GROMACS .gro file of C-alpha atoms in nm:
model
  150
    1UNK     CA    1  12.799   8.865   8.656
    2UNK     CA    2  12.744   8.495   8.823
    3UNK     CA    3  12.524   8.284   8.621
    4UNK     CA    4  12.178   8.181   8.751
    5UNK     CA    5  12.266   7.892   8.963
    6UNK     CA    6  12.641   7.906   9.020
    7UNK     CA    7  12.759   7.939   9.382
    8UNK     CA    8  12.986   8.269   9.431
    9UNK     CA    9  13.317   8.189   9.574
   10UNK     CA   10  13.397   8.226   9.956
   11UNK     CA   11  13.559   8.565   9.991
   12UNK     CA   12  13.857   8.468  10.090
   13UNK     CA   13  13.953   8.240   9.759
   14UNK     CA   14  13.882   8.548   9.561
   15UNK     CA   15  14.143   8.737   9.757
   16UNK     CA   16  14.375   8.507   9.727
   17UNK     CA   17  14.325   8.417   9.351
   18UNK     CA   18  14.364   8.802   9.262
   19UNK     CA   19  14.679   8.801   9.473
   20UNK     CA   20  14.798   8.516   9.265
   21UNK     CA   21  14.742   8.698   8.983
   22UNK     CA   22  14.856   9.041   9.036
   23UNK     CA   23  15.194   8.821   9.133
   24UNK     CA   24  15.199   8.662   8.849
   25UNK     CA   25  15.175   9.045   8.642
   26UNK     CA   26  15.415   9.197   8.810
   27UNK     CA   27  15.705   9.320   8.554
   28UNK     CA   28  15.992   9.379   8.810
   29UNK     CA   29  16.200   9.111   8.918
   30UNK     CA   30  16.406   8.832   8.831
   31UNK     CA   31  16.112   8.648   8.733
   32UNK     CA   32  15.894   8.977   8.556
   33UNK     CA   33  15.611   8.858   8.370
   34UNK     CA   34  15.724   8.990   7.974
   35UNK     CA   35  16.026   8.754   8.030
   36UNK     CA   36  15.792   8.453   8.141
   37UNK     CA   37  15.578   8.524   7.886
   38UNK     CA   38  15.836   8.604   7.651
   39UNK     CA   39  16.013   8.240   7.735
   40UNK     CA   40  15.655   8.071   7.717
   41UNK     CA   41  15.592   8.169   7.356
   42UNK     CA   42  15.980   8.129   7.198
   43UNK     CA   43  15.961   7.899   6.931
   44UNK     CA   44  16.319   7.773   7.037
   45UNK     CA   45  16.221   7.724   7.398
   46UNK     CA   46  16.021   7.388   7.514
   47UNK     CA   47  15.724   7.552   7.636
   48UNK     CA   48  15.364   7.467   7.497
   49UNK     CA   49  15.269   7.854   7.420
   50UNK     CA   50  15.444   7.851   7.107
   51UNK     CA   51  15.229   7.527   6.984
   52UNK     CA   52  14.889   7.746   7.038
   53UNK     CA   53  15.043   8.053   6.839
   54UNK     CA   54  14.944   7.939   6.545
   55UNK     CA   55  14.620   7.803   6.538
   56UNK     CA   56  14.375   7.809   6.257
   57UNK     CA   57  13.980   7.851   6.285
   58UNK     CA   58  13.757   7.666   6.512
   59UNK     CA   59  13.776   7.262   6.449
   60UNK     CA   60  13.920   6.981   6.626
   61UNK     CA   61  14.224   6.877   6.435
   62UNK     CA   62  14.522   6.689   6.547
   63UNK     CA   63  14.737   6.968   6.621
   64UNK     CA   64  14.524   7.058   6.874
   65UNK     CA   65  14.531   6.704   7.019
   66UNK     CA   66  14.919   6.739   7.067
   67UNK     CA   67  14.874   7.108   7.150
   68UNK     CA   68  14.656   6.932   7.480
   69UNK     CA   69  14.871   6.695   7.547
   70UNK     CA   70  15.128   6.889   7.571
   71UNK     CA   71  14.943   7.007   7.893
   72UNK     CA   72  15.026   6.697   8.059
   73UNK     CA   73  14.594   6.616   7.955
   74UNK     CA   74  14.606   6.259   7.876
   75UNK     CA   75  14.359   6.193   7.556
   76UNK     CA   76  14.245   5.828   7.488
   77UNK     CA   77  14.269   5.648   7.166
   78UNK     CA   78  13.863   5.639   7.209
   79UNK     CA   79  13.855   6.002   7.285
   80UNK     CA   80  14.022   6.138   6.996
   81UNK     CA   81  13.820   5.917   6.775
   82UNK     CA   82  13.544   6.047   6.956
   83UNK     CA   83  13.679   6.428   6.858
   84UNK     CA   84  13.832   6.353   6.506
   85UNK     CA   85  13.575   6.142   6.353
   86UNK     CA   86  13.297   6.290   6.235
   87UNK     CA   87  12.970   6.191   6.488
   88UNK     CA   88  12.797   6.356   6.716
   89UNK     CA   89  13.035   6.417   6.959
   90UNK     CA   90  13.285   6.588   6.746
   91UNK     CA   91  12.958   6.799   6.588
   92UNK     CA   92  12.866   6.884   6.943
   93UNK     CA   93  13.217   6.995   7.070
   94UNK     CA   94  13.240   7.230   6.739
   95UNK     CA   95  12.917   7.378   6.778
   96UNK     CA   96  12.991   7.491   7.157
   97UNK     CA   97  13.319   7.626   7.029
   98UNK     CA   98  13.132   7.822   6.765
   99UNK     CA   99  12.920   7.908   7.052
  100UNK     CA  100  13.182   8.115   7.213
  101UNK     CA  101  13.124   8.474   7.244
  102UNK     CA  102  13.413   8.639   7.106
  103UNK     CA  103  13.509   8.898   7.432
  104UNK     CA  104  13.828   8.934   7.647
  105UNK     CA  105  13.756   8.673   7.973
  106UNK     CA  106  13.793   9.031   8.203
  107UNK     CA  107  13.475   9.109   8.020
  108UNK     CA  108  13.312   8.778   7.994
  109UNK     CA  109  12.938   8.806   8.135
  110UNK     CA  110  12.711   8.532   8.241
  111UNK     CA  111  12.636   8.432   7.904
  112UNK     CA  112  12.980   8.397   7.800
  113UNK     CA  113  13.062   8.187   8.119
  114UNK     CA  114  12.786   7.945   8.035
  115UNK     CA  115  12.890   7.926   7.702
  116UNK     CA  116  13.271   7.791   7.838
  117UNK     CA  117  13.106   7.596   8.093
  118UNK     CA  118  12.884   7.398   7.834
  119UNK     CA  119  13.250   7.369   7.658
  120UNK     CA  120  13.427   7.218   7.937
  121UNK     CA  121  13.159   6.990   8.006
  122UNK     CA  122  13.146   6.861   7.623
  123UNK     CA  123  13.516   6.825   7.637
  124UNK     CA  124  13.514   6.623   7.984
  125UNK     CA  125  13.222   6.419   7.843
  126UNK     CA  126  13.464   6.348   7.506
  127UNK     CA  127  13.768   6.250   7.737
  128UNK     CA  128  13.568   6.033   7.941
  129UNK     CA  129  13.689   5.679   7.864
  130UNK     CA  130  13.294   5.539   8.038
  131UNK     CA  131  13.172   5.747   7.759
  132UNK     CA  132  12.894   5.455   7.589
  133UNK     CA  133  12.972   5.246   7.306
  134UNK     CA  134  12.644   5.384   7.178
  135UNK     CA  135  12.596   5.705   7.049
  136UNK     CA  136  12.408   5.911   7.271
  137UNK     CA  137  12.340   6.293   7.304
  138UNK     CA  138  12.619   6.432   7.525
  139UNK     CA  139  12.336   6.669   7.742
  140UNK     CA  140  12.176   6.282   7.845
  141UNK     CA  141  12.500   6.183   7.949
  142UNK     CA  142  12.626   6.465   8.098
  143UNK     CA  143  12.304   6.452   8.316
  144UNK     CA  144  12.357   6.058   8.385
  145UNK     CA  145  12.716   6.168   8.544
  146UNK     CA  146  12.591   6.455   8.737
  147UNK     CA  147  12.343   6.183   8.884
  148UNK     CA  148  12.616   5.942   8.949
  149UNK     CA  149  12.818   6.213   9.116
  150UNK     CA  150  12.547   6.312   9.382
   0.00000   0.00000   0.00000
């Protein structure tokens, strides 16, 4: 279920990620997960879940650039022009969130991974404040980092 070309993870962080997780399920406890979750989504409470409750269909509004910073992601006065505004980054960051598949991530395959892959790279491209003055197609530039990083 690895894309072509992705490197599978040593055995050992696999281990200890689903340890992690199976932690973070369990339901007995002082700290059981249907209370954390529970607490995460309360409208009343401070946490960010209840902020991506509600939602509407795919597009880059606002909301959802509060919503992310409400992550602790810091988003540049360039980069949310870069989202809001129509252009092409804002057409390209819609069109790999239409690209999507719409499946549970326990099911995701290889084409759904490279679907949220080419996300997160559009995103990280949009946040980037060396992103150029001049328009450019985000797959150049994406490629122009990846150079700059080896």
């Amino acid at each position: 279920m690895i894309p072509d070309g992705w490197q599978p993870p040593p055995p050992d962080l696999a281990a200890d990620a689903k340890q992690k997780a199976m932690e973070a399920l369990r339901s007995d406890g002082p700290h059981a997960a249907q209370h954390r979750l529970a607490r995460f989504y309360d409208t009343n409470g401070d946490y960010a879940g209840a902020s991506f409750a509600q939602l509407g269909p795919i597009d880059i509004t606002p909301a959802d650039l509060l919503a992310t910073t409400l992550l602790s992601v810091r988003i540049r006065p360039g980069a949310a022009r870069r989202m809001l505004d129509r252009g092409d980054t804002r057409n390209t960051l819609l069109r790999k969130l239409r690209d999507l598949p719409d499946c549970d991530l326990a099911n995701a395959g290889s084409p759904a991974l490279t679907a949220m892959e080419g996300l997160h790279e559009a995103v990280k491209q949009a946040l980037d404040r060396r992103y150029g003055q001049e328009p450019q197609c985000l797959g150049d530039r994406q490629q122009a980092m990846r150079e700059e990083e080896a």
